[in-house]
PDB file of C-alpha atoms in Angstrom:
ATOM      1  CA  MET A   1      40.885   9.572 -13.843  1.00 55.00           C
ATOM      2  CA  GLY A   2      38.109   9.824 -11.255  1.00 59.00           C
ATOM      3  CA  GLN A   3      37.096  13.138 -12.804  1.00 71.00           C
ATOM      4  CA  LYS A   4      36.660  11.685 -16.307  1.00 81.00           C
ATOM      5  CA  VAL A   5      34.865   8.405 -15.607  1.00 88.00           C
ATOM      6  CA  HIS A   6      31.172   7.917 -14.762  1.00 90.00           C
ATOM      7  CA  PRO A   7      31.139   7.128 -11.000  1.00 91.00           C
ATOM      8  CA  TYR A   8      28.540   4.359 -11.463  1.00 91.00           C
ATOM      9  CA  GLY A   9      30.188   2.659 -14.474  1.00 91.00           C
ATOM     10  CA  PHE A  10      33.590   2.840 -12.753  1.00 91.00           C
ATOM     11  CA  ARG A  11      32.245   0.700  -9.874  1.00 91.00           C
ATOM     12  CA  LEU A  12      30.134  -1.772 -11.884  1.00 91.00           C
ATOM     13  CA  GLY A  13      30.618  -5.308 -10.619  1.00 88.00           C
ATOM     14  CA  ILE A  14      32.557  -4.059  -7.572  1.00 87.00           C
ATOM     15  CA  ASN A  15      29.904  -2.458  -5.401  1.00 87.00           C
ATOM     16  CA  LYS A  16      27.277  -1.419  -7.966  1.00 90.00           C
ATOM     17  CA  PRO A  17      24.926  -3.807  -9.842  1.00 90.00           C
ATOM     18  CA  TRP A  18      23.965  -3.581 -13.519  1.00 92.00           C
ATOM     19  CA  LYS A  19      20.715  -1.684 -14.119  1.00 91.00           C
ATOM     20  CA  SER A  20      19.671  -4.108 -16.866  1.00 91.00           C
ATOM     21  CA  ARG A  21      20.096  -7.785 -15.990  1.00 91.00           C
ATOM     22  CA  TRP A  22      19.479 -10.227 -18.838  1.00 92.00           C
ATOM     23  CA  PHE A  23      21.298 -12.330 -21.399  1.00 92.00           C
ATOM     24  CA  VAL A  24      20.435 -13.219 -25.006  1.00 90.00           C
ATOM     25  CA  GLU A  25      22.411 -14.774 -27.829  1.00 90.00           C
ATOM     26  CA  ARG A  26      20.382 -13.183 -30.644  1.00 89.00           C
ATOM     27  CA  GLY A  27      18.487  -9.920 -31.024  1.00 88.00           C
ATOM     28  CA  TYR A  28      20.546  -8.099 -28.371  1.00 91.00           C
ATOM     29  CA  ASP A  29      20.245  -4.756 -30.218  1.00 93.00           C
ATOM     30  CA  LYS A  30      16.415  -4.863 -30.258  1.00 92.00           C
ATOM     31  CA  LEU A  31      16.208  -5.587 -26.528  1.00 91.00           C
ATOM     32  CA  LEU A  32      18.756  -2.879 -25.749  1.00 93.00           C
ATOM     33  CA  VAL A  33      16.753  -0.267 -27.696  1.00 93.00           C
ATOM     34  CA  GLU A  34      13.570  -1.494 -25.957  1.00 91.00           C
ATOM     35  CA  ASP A  35      15.265  -1.059 -22.560  1.00 92.00           C
ATOM     36  CA  VAL A  36      16.457   2.482 -23.319  1.00 93.00           C
ATOM     37  CA  LYS A  37      13.034   3.553 -24.671  1.00 92.00           C
ATOM     38  CA  LEU A  38      11.170   1.991 -21.732  1.00 92.00           C
ATOM     39  CA  LYS A  39      13.370   3.731 -19.173  1.00 91.00           C
ATOM     40  CA  ALA A  40      13.104   7.124 -20.906  1.00 92.00           C
ATOM     41  CA  GLU A  41       9.312   6.872 -21.290  1.00 91.00           C
ATOM     42  CA  LEU A  42       8.763   5.731 -17.691  1.00 90.00           C
ATOM     43  CA  ARG A  43      10.895   8.606 -16.382  1.00 89.00           C
ATOM     44  CA  GLU A  44       8.881  11.085 -18.439  1.00 89.00           C
ATOM     45  CA  LYS A  45       5.497   9.566 -17.560  1.00 89.00           C
ATOM     46  CA  LEU A  46       6.264   9.260 -13.827  1.00 88.00           C
ATOM     47  CA  LYS A  47       8.016  12.627 -13.455  1.00 85.00           C
ATOM     48  CA  ALA A  48       5.765  13.662 -10.554  1.00 85.00           C
ATOM     49  CA  ALA A  49       6.579  10.478  -8.613  1.00 86.00           C
ATOM     50  CA  GLY A  50      10.293  11.306  -8.171  1.00 87.00           C
ATOM     51  CA  VAL A  51      11.757   8.247  -9.947  1.00 91.00           C
ATOM     52  CA  SER A  52      15.362   7.596  -8.953  1.00 91.00           C
ATOM     53  CA  SER A  53      16.068   4.655 -11.276  1.00 91.00           C
ATOM     54  CA  VAL A  54      14.401   1.991 -13.410  1.00 93.00           C
ATOM     55  CA  GLU A  55      15.960  -1.486 -13.499  1.00 93.00           C
ATOM     56  CA  VAL A  56      15.106  -4.185 -16.030  1.00 94.00           C
ATOM     57  CA  GLU A  57      15.215  -7.972 -15.687  1.00 93.00           C
ATOM     58  CA  ARG A  58      14.191 -10.452 -18.382  1.00 92.00           C
ATOM     59  CA  PRO A  59      13.697 -13.980 -17.004  1.00 90.00           C
ATOM     60  CA  GLY A  60      12.642 -16.112 -20.010  1.00 85.00           C
ATOM     61  CA  ASN A  61       9.964 -14.334 -22.041  1.00 86.00           C
ATOM     62  CA  LYS A  62       8.933 -12.177 -19.083  1.00 90.00           C
ATOM     63  CA  LEU A  63       9.792  -8.546 -18.354  1.00 92.00           C
ATOM     64  CA  ARG A  64      10.332  -7.355 -14.800  1.00 93.00           C
ATOM     65  CA  LEU A  65      10.670  -3.648 -14.011  1.00 93.00           C
ATOM     66  CA  ILE A  66      12.012  -2.411 -10.673  1.00 93.00           C
ATOM     67  CA  ILE A  67      11.135   1.250 -10.145  1.00 92.00           C
ATOM     68  CA  ARG A  68      12.802   3.130  -7.271  1.00 92.00           C
ATOM     69  CA  THR A  69      10.742   6.130  -6.298  1.00 91.00           C
ATOM     70  CA  ALA A  70      10.357   8.708  -3.535  1.00 90.00           C
ATOM     71  CA  ARG A  71       6.538   8.802  -3.878  1.00 88.00           C
ATOM     72  CA  PRO A  72       5.247   5.261  -4.537  1.00 88.00           C
ATOM     73  CA  GLY A  73       1.597   6.233  -3.939  1.00 88.00           C
ATOM     74  CA  ILE A  74       1.505   8.235  -7.186  1.00 87.00           C
ATOM     75  CA  ILE A  75       2.620   5.224  -9.255  1.00 88.00           C
ATOM     76  CA  ILE A  76       0.364   2.726  -7.464  1.00 87.00           C
ATOM     77  CA  GLY A  77      -2.758   4.907  -7.505  1.00 84.00           C
ATOM     78  CA  ARG A  78      -6.002   4.224  -5.648  1.00 85.00           C
ATOM     79  CA  LYS A  79      -6.416   0.465  -5.072  1.00 82.00           C
ATOM     80  CA  GLY A  80      -3.527  -0.160  -7.513  1.00 83.00           C
ATOM     81  CA  ALA A  81      -5.421   1.271 -10.509  1.00 86.00           C
ATOM     82  CA  GLU A  82      -2.501   3.283 -11.908  1.00 88.00           C
ATOM     83  CA  ILE A  83       0.021   0.456 -11.693  1.00 89.00           C
ATOM     84  CA  ASP A  84      -2.405  -1.950 -13.423  1.00 89.00           C
ATOM     85  CA  LYS A  85      -2.926   0.576 -16.229  1.00 89.00           C
ATOM     86  CA  LEU A  86       0.857   1.023 -16.600  1.00 89.00           C
ATOM     87  CA  LYS A  87       1.406  -2.742 -16.623  1.00 90.00           C
ATOM     88  CA  ALA A  88      -1.287  -3.291 -19.294  1.00 90.00           C
ATOM     89  CA  ASP A  89       0.194  -0.527 -21.471  1.00 90.00           C
ATOM     90  CA  ILE A  90       3.745  -1.992 -21.346  1.00 90.00           C
ATOM     91  CA  GLN A  91       2.393  -5.523 -21.879  1.00 89.00           C
ATOM     92  CA  LYS A  92       0.544  -4.418 -25.032  1.00 89.00           C
ATOM     93  CA  ARG A  93       3.647  -2.712 -26.445  1.00 86.00           C
ATOM     94  CA  THR A  94       6.243  -5.371 -25.666  1.00 85.00           C
ATOM     95  CA  ALA A  95       4.050  -8.487 -26.109  1.00 84.00           C
ATOM     96  CA  ARG A  96       5.570  -9.959 -22.934  1.00 87.00           C
ATOM     97  CA  GLU A  97       4.286 -10.853 -19.484  1.00 90.00           C
ATOM     98  CA  VAL A  98       5.137  -7.803 -17.368  1.00 90.00           C
ATOM     99  CA  PHE A  99       5.800  -7.591 -13.608  1.00 91.00           C
ATOM    100  CA  ILE A 100       6.355  -4.257 -11.882  1.00 91.00           C
ATOM    101  CA  ASP A 101       8.041  -3.870  -8.488  1.00 91.00           C
ATOM    102  CA  ILE A 102       7.924  -0.527  -6.699  1.00 91.00           C
ATOM    103  CA  LEU A 103      10.725   0.240  -4.217  1.00 91.00           C
ATOM    104  CA  GLU A 104      10.462   3.263  -1.961  1.00 90.00           C
ATOM    105  CA  VAL A 105      13.557   5.451  -1.556  1.00 90.00           C
ATOM    106  CA  ASN A 106      13.624   6.032   2.202  1.00 89.00           C
ATOM    107  CA  LYS A 107      15.907   9.080   2.119  1.00 89.00           C
ATOM    108  CA  PRO A 108      15.444  11.081  -1.114  1.00 90.00           C
ATOM    109  CA  GLU A 109      17.954  13.648   0.249  1.00 90.00           C
ATOM    110  CA  LEU A 110      20.727  11.035  -0.165  1.00 92.00           C
ATOM    111  CA  ASP A 111      19.731   9.954  -3.691  1.00 93.00           C
ATOM    112  CA  ALA A 112      21.885  11.849  -6.201  1.00 94.00           C
ATOM    113  CA  GLN A 113      19.368  11.634  -9.061  1.00 94.00           C
ATOM    114  CA  LEU A 114      16.526  12.983  -6.912  1.00 94.00           C
ATOM    115  CA  VAL A 115      18.754  15.768  -5.528  1.00 95.00           C
ATOM    116  CA  ALA A 116      19.731  16.798  -9.097  1.00 95.00           C
ATOM    117  CA  GLU A 117      16.083  16.772 -10.233  1.00 93.00           C
ATOM    118  CA  ASN A 118      15.041  18.817  -7.201  1.00 94.00           C
ATOM    119  CA  ILE A 119      17.676  21.492  -7.982  1.00 95.00           C
ATOM    120  CA  ALA A 120      16.630  21.522 -11.679  1.00 94.00           C
ATOM    121  CA  LEU A 121      12.994  22.007 -10.634  1.00 94.00           C
ATOM    122  CA  GLN A 122      13.959  24.954  -8.417  1.00 93.00           C
ATOM    123  CA  LEU A 123      15.991  26.529 -11.245  1.00 94.00           C
ATOM    124  CA  GLU A 124      12.946  26.264 -13.518  1.00 93.00           C
ATOM    125  CA  LYS A 125      10.978  28.154 -10.858  1.00 93.00           C
ATOM    126  CA  ARG A 126      13.610  30.934 -11.020  1.00 92.00           C
ATOM    127  CA  VAL A 127      15.164  30.235  -7.625  1.00 92.00           C
ATOM    128  CA  SER A 128      18.770  31.470  -7.338  1.00 92.00           C
ATOM    129  CA  PHE A 129      21.140  28.622  -8.279  1.00 93.00           C
ATOM    130  CA  ARG A 130      23.380  29.266  -5.244  1.00 93.00           C
ATOM    131  CA  ARG A 131      20.434  29.062  -2.890  1.00 93.00           C
ATOM    132  CA  ALA A 132      19.137  25.838  -4.510  1.00 93.00           C
ATOM    133  CA  MET A 133      22.613  24.233  -4.346  1.00 93.00           C
ATOM    134  CA  ARG A 134      23.239  25.266  -0.736  1.00 93.00           C
ATOM    135  CA  LYS A 135      19.811  24.016   0.392  1.00 92.00           C
ATOM    136  CA  SER A 136      20.330  20.547  -1.169  1.00 92.00           C
ATOM    137  CA  VAL A 137      23.868  20.227   0.207  1.00 93.00           C
ATOM    138  CA  ASP A 138      22.778  21.183   3.737  1.00 93.00           C
ATOM    139  CA  SER A 139      19.857  18.759   3.773  1.00 92.00           C
ATOM    140  CA  ALA A 140      22.047  15.856   2.451  1.00 92.00           C
ATOM    141  CA  LEU A 141      24.628  16.476   5.182  1.00 92.00           C
ATOM    142  CA  ARG A 142      21.866  16.664   7.782  1.00 92.00           C
ATOM    143  CA  PHE A 143      20.644  13.203   6.695  1.00 91.00           C
ATOM    144  CA  GLY A 144      24.096  11.699   7.244  1.00 89.00           C
ATOM    145  CA  CYS A 145      26.024  11.652   3.957  1.00 90.00           C
ATOM    146  CA  LYS A 146      29.834  11.835   4.211  1.00 93.00           C
ATOM    147  CA  GLY A 147      30.214  14.293   1.328  1.00 94.00           C
ATOM    148  CA  ILE A 148      28.311  15.899  -1.531  1.00 95.00           C
ATOM    149  CA  LYS A 149      29.254  17.858  -4.649  1.00 95.00           C
ATOM    150  CA  VAL A 150      26.797  19.772  -6.838  1.00 96.00           C
ATOM    151  CA  ARG A 151      27.769  21.324 -10.180  1.00 95.00           C
ATOM    152  CA  VAL A 152      25.550  23.510 -12.375  1.00 95.00           C
ATOM    153  CA  SER A 153      26.448  24.628 -15.909  1.00 95.00           C
ATOM    154  CA  GLY A 154      24.794  26.953 -18.387  1.00 94.00           C
ATOM    155  CA  ARG A 155      23.464  30.512 -18.505  1.00 94.00           C
ATOM    156  CA  LEU A 156      23.260  30.882 -14.739  1.00 92.00           C
ATOM    157  CA  ASN A 157      20.854  33.609 -13.591  1.00 88.00           C
ATOM    158  CA  GLY A 158      20.294  34.446 -17.284  1.00 88.00           C
ATOM    159  CA  ASN A 159      23.851  35.692 -17.918  1.00 91.00           C
ATOM    160  CA  GLU A 160      24.871  35.922 -21.558  1.00 92.00           C
ATOM    161  CA  ILE A 161      28.063  33.910 -21.081  1.00 95.00           C
ATOM    162  CA  ALA A 162      27.537  30.324 -19.922  1.00 94.00           C
ATOM    163  CA  ARG A 163      29.680  29.132 -17.024  1.00 94.00           C
ATOM    164  CA  SER A 164      29.972  26.365 -14.441  1.00 94.00           C
ATOM    165  CA  GLU A 165      29.778  26.673 -10.672  1.00 93.00           C
ATOM    166  CA  TRP A 166      30.169  23.914  -8.120  1.00 93.00           C
ATOM    167  CA  TYR A 167      29.838  23.446  -4.409  1.00 92.00           C
ATOM    168  CA  LEU A 168      31.525  20.706  -2.347  1.00 93.00           C
ATOM    169  CA  GLN A 169      31.017  19.777   1.290  1.00 92.00           C
ATOM    170  CA  GLY A 170      32.714  16.861   3.063  1.00 93.00           C
ATOM    171  CA  ARG A 171      34.798  14.173   1.334  1.00 92.00           C
ATOM    172  CA  LEU A 172      34.387  12.845  -2.223  1.00 93.00           C
ATOM    173  CA  PRO A 173      36.951  10.063  -2.943  1.00 92.00           C
ATOM    174  CA  LEU A 174      36.241   9.489  -6.666  1.00 90.00           C
ATOM    175  CA  HIS A 175      39.264   7.194  -7.163  1.00 90.00           C
ATOM    176  CA  THR A 176      38.399   4.878  -4.242  1.00 90.00           C
ATOM    177  CA  LEU A 177      36.520   1.900  -5.681  1.00 90.00           C
ATOM    178  CA  ARG A 178      35.055   0.820  -2.346  1.00 91.00           C
ATOM    179  CA  ALA A 179      33.505   4.293  -1.857  1.00 91.00           C
ATOM    180  CA  ASP A 180      29.732   4.230  -2.287  1.00 92.00           C
ATOM    181  CA  ILE A 181      29.305   7.248  -4.564  1.00 93.00           C
ATOM    182  CA  ASP A 182      25.914   7.914  -6.107  1.00 93.00           C
ATOM    183  CA  TYR A 183      25.731  10.103  -9.232  1.00 94.00           C
ATOM    184  CA  GLY A 184      22.798  11.959 -10.737  1.00 94.00           C
ATOM    185  CA  PHE A 185      22.212  14.256 -13.710  1.00 95.00           C
ATOM    186  CA  ALA A 186      19.228  16.456 -14.579  1.00 94.00           C
ATOM    187  CA  GLU A 187      18.441  19.354 -16.916  1.00 94.00           C
ATOM    188  CA  ALA A 188      16.542  22.528 -16.068  1.00 94.00           C
ATOM    189  CA  HIS A 189      14.675  23.906 -19.100  1.00 94.00           C
ATOM    190  CA  THR A 190      14.599  27.637 -18.420  1.00 92.00           C
ATOM    191  CA  THR A 191      13.496  30.567 -20.613  1.00 92.00           C
ATOM    192  CA  TYR A 192      17.139  31.419 -21.361  1.00 89.00           C
ATOM    193  CA  GLY A 193      18.297  27.890 -22.182  1.00 93.00           C
ATOM    194  CA  ILE A 194      19.119  24.545 -20.599  1.00 95.00           C
ATOM    195  CA  ILE A 195      21.055  24.376 -17.323  1.00 95.00           C
ATOM    196  CA  GLY A 196      22.711  21.048 -16.519  1.00 96.00           C
ATOM    197  CA  VAL A 197      22.870  19.810 -12.925  1.00 96.00           C
ATOM    198  CA  LYS A 198      25.301  17.086 -11.784  1.00 95.00           C
ATOM    199  CA  THR A 199      25.318  15.637  -8.268  1.00 95.00           C
ATOM    200  CA  TRP A 200      27.749  13.301  -6.508  1.00 95.00           C
ATOM    201  CA  VAL A 201      26.785  11.893  -3.077  1.00 95.00           C
ATOM    202  CA  TYR A 202      29.344   9.969  -0.982  1.00 94.00           C
ATOM    203  CA  ARG A 203      27.572   7.690   1.516  1.00 91.00           C
ATOM    204  CA  GLY A 204      30.582   5.907   3.013  1.00 89.00           C
ATOM    205  CA  ASP A 205      32.713   2.867   2.164  1.00 90.00           C
ATOM    206  CA  ILE A 206      31.450  -0.636   1.324  1.00 86.00           C
ATOM    207  CA  TYR A 207      33.615  -3.501   2.572  1.00 82.00           C
ATOM    208  CA  GLU A 208      33.226  -7.041   1.260  1.00 68.00           C
ATOM    209  CA  GLN A 209      32.414  -8.559   4.635  1.00 50.00           C
ATOM    210  CA  LYS A 210      29.758  -5.925   5.296  1.00 51.00           C
ATOM    211  CA  LYS A 211      26.965  -6.423   2.749  1.00 50.00           C
ATOM    212  CA  ARG A 212      25.400  -3.191   1.588  1.00 49.00           C
ATOM    213  CA  ARG A 213      21.850  -2.609   2.707  1.00 50.00           C
ATOM    214  CA  ASP A 214      19.700  -1.425  -0.180  1.00 49.00           C
ATOM    215  CA  GLN A 215      18.556   2.219  -0.264  1.00 49.00           C
ATOM    216  CA  GLY A 216      14.961   1.165  -0.936  1.00 50.00           C
ATOM    217  CA  SER A 217      12.350  -1.003   0.761  1.00 49.00           C
ATOM    218  CA  ALA A 218       9.720  -2.957  -1.159  1.00 52.00           C
ATOM    219  CA  VAL A 219       6.284  -1.391  -1.177  1.00 54.00           C
ATOM    220  CA  THR A 220       4.271  -3.353  -3.702  1.00 49.00           C
ATOM    221  CA  THR A 221       4.798  -5.876  -6.426  1.00 47.00           C
ATOM    222  CA  SER A 222       2.689  -6.815  -9.363  1.00 47.00           C
ATOM    223  CA  GLY A 223       3.108 -10.560  -9.632  1.00 48.00           C
ATOM    224  CA  VAL A 224       6.630 -11.087  -8.224  1.00 43.00           C
ATOM    225  CA  PHE A 225       8.132 -10.041  -4.891  1.00 40.00           C
ATOM    226  CA  ALA A 226      11.202  -7.808  -4.891  1.00 42.00           C
ATOM    227  CA  SER A 227      14.349  -9.634  -3.964  1.00 38.00           C
TER     228      SER A 227
END
């Protein structure tokens, strides 16, 4: 079962929070589509900033975005110019009061999404997939993760027949609900097709009495402080 279920969705409400936190009685579909579009556009626009995740909160008629990133300076810009421009653009499109919180990811080597994107970027630059996988696995273990698995699928090294290869170091208890497993997926757009990259990072167990410390620390907020 652990192999078939999304590691994040499997642990929702147990040790993982929802990435969109709001409630409405009417017009749920419109807000859901708005959420999905916003997240996709922000990821595309802020590709250079190494965005790990975008979380959405909707208190009243306001919209609050929490962006976790490895390079907050790129999003903020000089004297906060970039973040103000981004805020004004979203405000114009959604017709809501927008607040943006930027959280810095202290250890990008332990963030599954950033690891997957890093491998995809290397594959696009024609680095050998084995070398890219090994490098990411070694650096994650060096930064203190308990286990990591990387899987790449597609026309590896330009071979005519697509295949999958994976690399696992340490432990990866997918069935254990208390295990803090981060999951990331990215695509490498190469000249011979798309190569998919999946990453699982096991950071240890979370017990109820021991509250989990967040992976990010607040850097800046635009109107509201990060909780």
